[in-house]
C-alpha cells in the first residue's frame, strides 16, 4: 500500500470514528402525577393540602437519574417553585440542569415544565391557542423549545392535553374537547414544520388519548408516534389505577418519514412506581 492509499484509509477511519461517536441527544417526557400541594389519600390516610410525599419524590429522582436525559419535559408540576425544588434536588445528586422553564395558565393548579443541560435557542409559550366549535382555547397551551445541536436545530412542542374527565353532558369523556385540541395542535405543528423546513420538529407530552384512538386521526395524517417499548415488549405509558387499564398516551411524535434517526424506550414496569405514568425516553442521533 503506497503512502497516498495509507493516508486515504486513515482519513476514512478518522471520519468514521468521528461520525460514529457523535453525541446522542436524550430527551424524555414524564407526567409526574401531581408534583404539587393538594388533598391526598396516601397509605390509607386522607391529608388536606398535602405536598407529594418525600418517598415518591425520591423515586422520581431515582428514575430520572437512571436515564439522565439531556432534556426533560414534565407535566403536572404545581409551579415554578416545585420545578426549582426538583431541579436543586437533582443537582445535589450530580445531575445539573442549568436551564429550566415553567408555563402555567392563570387559575390552574399545575402546568408544563422543562429542564435542560443545553441552552435553548428560544423558548415560547403559546397561550391562548384558539379552538374550533364551542371551546374557547386549549386548556394548558403549548410550550415551544428550540435547541441548537452543533448547528442542527431541533424544536419540541410540549403539551398536556385535556383529561377525559368531563362535567359537560353534551361532551362525555371530553371527546369533542380533546378532538378540538388535537386539531389545533396539528395545525400549529404542521405550520411550524412548513415554515422552518431546516428544523427537526417533535411533538411531546401527555396526550390523554390512546395513540390508536380515532380522535388522533387529524394529527396522524402528517405525524406519527415514535415507537417505544420496555425490555419486555410492553408499550403502555399510563396505568389507570381504578379500572386497571393500561394505555399508551405519552410519548413523542415526528413528521411522517422523518423518524429514522431516532428511537424511544420505556423504563421497566416492575416494582412500585412514583407516578401512574411511565417516562418515555427519545434518543436522537
Short mmCIF file of C-alpha atoms in Angstrom, two decimals:
data_model
loop_
_atom_site.label_atom_id
_atom_site.label_comp_id
_atom_site.label_asym_id
_atom_site.label_seq_id
_atom_site.Cartn_x
_atom_site.Cartn_y
_atom_site.Cartn_z
CA UNK A 1 0.00 0.00 0.00
CA UNK A 2 1.51 3.30 -1.06
CA UNK A 3 1.62 6.43 1.08
CA UNK A 4 -1.42 8.05 -0.59
CA UNK A 5 -3.51 4.92 -0.06
CA UNK A 6 -2.50 4.78 3.61
CA UNK A 7 -3.47 8.45 4.04
CA UNK A 8 -6.87 7.86 2.43
CA UNK A 9 -7.55 4.80 4.59
CA UNK A 10 -6.51 6.67 7.73
CA UNK A 11 -8.72 9.62 6.78
CA UNK A 12 -11.64 7.26 6.25
CA UNK A 13 -11.11 5.64 9.63
CA UNK A 14 -10.90 9.01 11.38
CA UNK A 15 -14.07 10.22 9.66
CA UNK A 16 -15.94 7.04 10.57
CA UNK A 17 -14.83 7.29 14.20
CA UNK A 18 -15.83 10.94 14.44
CA UNK A 19 -19.16 10.24 12.77
CA UNK A 20 -19.98 7.21 14.92
CA UNK A 21 -19.03 8.97 18.17
CA UNK A 22 -21.46 11.82 17.59
CA UNK A 23 -23.44 12.69 20.69
CA UNK A 24 -26.88 11.17 21.01
CA UNK A 25 -29.42 13.65 22.38
CA UNK A 26 -31.55 12.06 25.10
CA UNK A 27 -34.97 13.66 25.64
CA UNK A 28 -37.65 12.40 28.00
CA UNK A 29 -41.27 13.19 28.79
CA UNK A 30 -43.00 12.30 32.04
CA UNK A 31 -46.26 13.11 33.80
CA UNK A 32 -45.30 13.21 37.49
CA UNK A 33 -48.88 12.78 38.76
CA UNK A 34 -49.38 15.88 40.88
CA UNK A 35 -45.98 17.17 41.95
CA UNK A 36 -47.77 19.85 43.97
CA UNK A 37 -49.83 20.54 47.08
CA UNK A 38 -53.33 19.02 47.04
CA UNK A 39 -55.71 16.87 49.04
CA UNK A 40 -54.26 13.37 49.08
CA UNK A 41 -55.19 9.88 50.13
CA UNK A 42 -51.84 8.30 50.95
CA UNK A 43 -51.27 4.95 52.66
CA UNK A 44 -54.84 4.79 53.93
CA UNK A 45 -54.83 8.33 55.35
CA UNK A 46 -56.60 11.39 53.91
CA UNK A 47 -54.41 14.50 54.08
CA UNK A 48 -55.68 18.02 53.38
CA UNK A 49 -53.48 20.36 51.28
CA UNK A 50 -50.55 17.97 51.45
CA UNK A 51 -47.38 18.00 49.30
CA UNK A 52 -46.21 14.95 47.39
CA UNK A 53 -44.70 12.54 49.94
CA UNK A 54 -40.93 12.51 50.06
CA UNK A 55 -40.78 8.78 49.28
CA UNK A 56 -42.44 9.45 45.93
CA UNK A 57 -40.13 12.39 45.22
CA UNK A 58 -37.15 10.15 45.95
CA UNK A 59 -38.37 7.54 43.45
CA UNK A 60 -38.90 10.26 40.84
CA UNK A 61 -35.31 11.40 41.30
CA UNK A 62 -34.07 7.80 41.11
CA UNK A 63 -35.82 7.18 37.81
CA UNK A 64 -34.57 10.43 36.27
CA UNK A 65 -31.03 9.66 37.42
CA UNK A 66 -31.24 6.17 35.92
CA UNK A 67 -31.71 7.68 32.43
CA UNK A 68 -30.11 11.13 32.83
CA UNK A 69 -31.91 12.80 29.91
CA UNK A 70 -30.35 15.92 28.42
CA UNK A 71 -33.80 17.48 28.11
CA UNK A 72 -36.75 16.53 30.32
CA UNK A 73 -40.35 17.57 29.68
CA UNK A 74 -42.65 17.37 32.71
CA UNK A 75 -46.41 17.54 33.18
CA UNK A 76 -48.38 18.14 36.40
CA UNK A 77 -45.78 20.35 38.06
CA UNK A 78 -47.54 22.67 40.51
CA UNK A 79 -45.48 25.83 39.95
CA UNK A 80 -42.01 27.18 39.27
CA UNK A 81 -41.27 26.67 42.97
CA UNK A 82 -41.83 22.92 42.67
CA UNK A 83 -39.80 22.77 39.47
CA UNK A 84 -36.89 24.51 41.20
CA UNK A 85 -37.15 22.08 44.11
CA UNK A 86 -36.78 19.11 41.76
CA UNK A 87 -34.01 20.84 39.84
CA UNK A 88 -32.00 21.57 43.00
CA UNK A 89 -32.50 18.05 44.36
CA UNK A 90 -31.23 16.54 41.10
CA UNK A 91 -28.29 18.95 41.11
CA UNK A 92 -27.32 17.82 44.59
CA UNK A 93 -27.18 14.28 43.22
CA UNK A 94 -24.92 15.22 40.31
CA UNK A 95 -27.43 15.87 37.51
CA UNK A 96 -27.26 19.60 36.82
CA UNK A 97 -29.94 21.19 34.69
CA UNK A 98 -28.63 24.68 34.02
CA UNK A 99 -31.76 25.73 32.13
CA UNK A 100 -35.42 25.42 33.05
CA UNK A 101 -38.82 26.75 32.14
CA UNK A 102 -42.31 26.64 33.65
CA UNK A 103 -45.53 27.65 31.88
CA UNK A 104 -48.81 27.84 33.73
CA UNK A 105 -52.25 29.16 32.86
CA UNK A 106 -53.96 31.57 35.26
CA UNK A 107 -56.00 29.80 37.97
CA UNK A 108 -54.58 26.38 37.01
CA UNK A 109 -53.17 24.20 39.77
CA UNK A 110 -50.45 22.69 37.56
CA UNK A 111 -48.51 23.46 34.42
CA UNK A 112 -45.92 22.43 31.85
CA UNK A 113 -42.20 22.43 32.58
CA UNK A 114 -38.86 21.52 31.05
CA UNK A 115 -35.32 21.02 32.30
CA UNK A 116 -32.26 21.07 30.03
CA UNK A 117 -28.49 20.74 30.18
CA UNK A 118 -28.38 22.51 26.79
CA UNK A 119 -29.09 26.24 26.44
CA UNK A 120 -32.32 26.78 24.48
CA UNK A 121 -32.06 28.85 21.32
CA UNK A 122 -35.61 30.04 22.00
CA UNK A 123 -38.49 29.26 24.36
CA UNK A 124 -42.08 30.34 23.69
CA UNK A 125 -45.37 29.65 25.45
CA UNK A 126 -48.33 29.57 23.07
CA UNK A 127 -51.39 30.68 25.02
CA UNK A 128 -54.17 31.15 24.30
CA UNK A 129 -54.45 28.69 21.40
CA UNK A 130 -57.92 29.10 19.92
CA UNK A 131 -60.11 26.08 19.25
CA UNK A 132 -62.94 25.45 16.84
CA UNK A 133 -66.57 24.75 17.72
CA UNK A 134 -67.77 25.81 21.17
CA UNK A 135 -64.47 25.53 23.04
CA UNK A 136 -62.59 28.80 23.61
CA UNK A 137 -58.95 27.67 23.85
CA UNK A 138 -56.55 24.85 24.70
CA UNK A 139 -56.65 24.09 28.39
CA UNK A 140 -52.90 24.27 29.06
CA UNK A 141 -51.37 25.85 25.94
CA UNK A 142 -48.23 24.69 24.13
CA UNK A 143 -44.60 25.10 25.14
CA UNK A 144 -42.18 25.53 22.23
CA UNK A 145 -38.46 25.00 22.83
CA UNK A 146 -35.74 25.08 20.16
CA UNK A 147 -32.24 23.71 20.73
CA UNK A 148 -29.10 24.20 18.63
CA UNK A 149 -27.16 20.94 18.44
CA UNK A 150 -23.89 21.94 16.80
CA UNK A 151 -25.73 23.73 14.02
CA UNK A 152 -28.67 21.34 13.85
CA UNK A 153 -31.92 22.91 15.09
CA UNK A 154 -34.47 20.77 16.92
CA UNK A 155 -37.83 22.15 18.07
CA UNK A 156 -40.14 20.49 20.58
CA UNK A 157 -43.82 21.30 21.04
CA UNK A 158 -44.73 20.24 24.56
CA UNK A 159 -48.35 19.61 25.58
CA UNK A 160 -50.60 18.18 28.25
CA UNK A 161 -53.98 17.84 26.61
CA UNK A 162 -57.39 17.93 28.29
CA UNK A 163 -58.15 14.96 30.53
CA UNK A 164 -61.04 12.62 29.84
CA UNK A 165 -62.90 13.97 32.87
CA UNK A 166 -65.96 15.98 31.86
CA UNK A 167 -68.83 17.78 33.57
CA UNK A 168 -70.40 18.59 30.22
CA UNK A 169 -73.32 16.21 29.49
CA UNK A 170 -73.01 17.09 25.82
CA UNK A 171 -69.34 16.06 25.76
CA UNK A 172 -68.89 12.87 27.79
CA UNK A 173 -65.27 11.77 28.20
CA UNK A 174 -64.30 15.23 26.81
CA UNK A 175 -64.11 13.68 23.35
CA UNK A 176 -65.12 16.80 21.46
CA UNK A 177 -62.83 18.99 23.55
CA UNK A 178 -59.86 16.67 23.00
CA UNK A 179 -60.61 16.40 19.29
CA UNK A 180 -60.58 20.21 19.05
CA UNK A 181 -57.29 20.43 20.99
CA UNK A 182 -55.69 17.79 18.78
CA UNK A 183 -56.81 19.63 15.64
CA UNK A 184 -55.28 22.87 16.95
CA UNK A 185 -52.06 21.07 17.88
CA UNK A 186 -51.81 19.51 14.42
CA UNK A 187 -52.32 22.93 12.82
CA UNK A 188 -49.59 24.57 14.96
CA UNK A 189 -47.13 21.70 14.44
CA UNK A 190 -47.65 21.39 10.70
CA UNK A 191 -47.46 25.15 10.20
CA UNK A 192 -44.21 25.26 12.18
CA UNK A 193 -42.69 22.38 10.22
CA UNK A 194 -43.60 24.01 6.90
CA UNK A 195 -42.24 27.43 7.86
CA UNK A 196 -38.98 26.05 9.29
CA UNK A 197 -38.03 23.28 6.92
CA UNK A 198 -34.44 23.32 8.18
CA UNK A 199 -35.63 22.44 11.70
CA UNK A 200 -36.47 18.98 13.06
CA UNK A 201 -39.84 19.24 14.84
CA UNK A 202 -41.12 16.86 17.53
CA UNK A 203 -44.38 16.89 19.49
CA UNK A 204 -44.19 15.52 23.01
CA UNK A 205 -46.08 15.19 26.28
CA UNK A 206 -49.24 13.63 27.67
CA UNK A 207 -51.95 13.43 25.00
CA UNK A 208 -54.59 11.98 27.35
CA UNK A 209 -55.75 9.96 24.35
CA UNK A 210 -54.64 6.43 23.40
CA UNK A 211 -52.39 6.52 20.35
CA UNK A 212 -54.71 4.14 18.49
CA UNK A 213 -57.78 6.34 19.05
CA UNK A 214 -59.67 7.75 16.08
CA UNK A 215 -59.51 11.14 17.82
CA UNK A 216 -55.86 11.32 16.73
CA UNK A 217 -56.80 10.90 13.07
CA UNK A 218 -56.19 14.54 12.16
CA UNK A 219 -52.75 14.57 13.80
CA UNK A 220 -51.89 11.18 12.29
CA UNK A 221 -52.39 12.49 8.75
CA UNK A 222 -48.95 14.10 8.82
CA UNK A 223 -47.38 12.93 12.11
CA UNK A 224 -46.51 9.54 13.58
CA UNK A 225 -45.67 8.43 17.12
CA UNK A 226 -42.12 7.20 17.67
CA UNK A 227 -42.49 3.53 18.76
CA UNK A 228 -41.43 2.97 22.37
CA UNK A 229 -41.20 -0.31 24.29
CA UNK A 230 -39.78 -1.61 27.54
CA UNK A 231 -37.42 -4.59 27.70
CA UNK A 232 -40.38 -6.96 27.84
CA UNK A 233 -42.07 -5.50 24.78
CA UNK A 234 -44.67 -3.51 26.72
CA UNK A 235 -45.78 -0.22 25.17
CA UNK A 236 -48.24 1.23 27.70
CA UNK A 237 -47.37 4.52 29.39
CA UNK A 238 -50.41 5.16 31.64
CA UNK A 239 -51.95 2.87 34.25
CA UNK A 240 -55.48 3.91 35.24
CA UNK A 241 -55.40 2.68 38.79
CA UNK A 242 -59.17 2.49 39.37
CA UNK A 243 -60.03 0.49 36.27
CA UNK A 244 -56.69 -1.27 35.87
CA UNK A 245 -56.48 -0.34 32.18
CA UNK A 246 -53.12 0.45 30.60
CA UNK A 247 -52.90 2.79 27.61
CA UNK A 248 -50.21 4.40 25.51
CA UNK A 249 -50.94 8.12 25.79
CA UNK A 250 -47.48 9.65 26.37
CA UNK A 251 -44.54 9.98 24.04
CA UNK A 252 -43.04 11.70 21.02
CA UNK A 253 -44.47 12.33 17.55
CA UNK A 254 -42.46 13.18 14.45
CA UNK A 255 -43.31 14.12 10.86
CA UNK A 256 -44.06 11.01 8.83
CA UNK A 257 -40.97 9.75 7.06
CA UNK A 258 -38.57 11.69 9.31
CA UNK A 259 -38.21 9.36 12.29
CA UNK A 260 -35.37 7.15 11.05
CA UNK A 261 -32.71 8.91 13.11
CA UNK A 262 -34.44 8.46 16.45
CA UNK A 263 -35.68 5.71 18.76
CA UNK A 264 -37.55 5.59 22.04
CA UNK A 265 -37.82 3.29 25.03
CA UNK A 266 -39.64 2.90 28.34
CA UNK A 267 -38.46 2.06 31.81
CA UNK A 268 -39.36 -1.43 33.08
CA UNK A 269 -42.80 -1.72 34.63
CA UNK A 270 -41.74 -3.93 37.54
CA UNK A 271 -41.75 -2.66 41.09
CA UNK A 272 -43.53 0.32 42.67
CA UNK A 273 -43.55 3.48 40.59
CA UNK A 274 -43.89 7.09 41.75
CA UNK A 275 -46.46 8.02 39.08
CA UNK A 276 -49.33 6.46 37.17
CA UNK A 277 -47.40 7.36 34.01
CA UNK A 278 -44.13 5.96 32.71
CA UNK A 279 -41.27 8.08 31.46
CA UNK A 280 -40.63 7.89 27.70
CA UNK A 281 -37.04 8.40 26.55
CA UNK A 282 -36.30 9.55 23.00
CA UNK A 283 -32.76 9.23 21.62
CA UNK A 284 -31.86 11.37 18.59
CA UNK A 285 -28.71 10.51 16.62
#
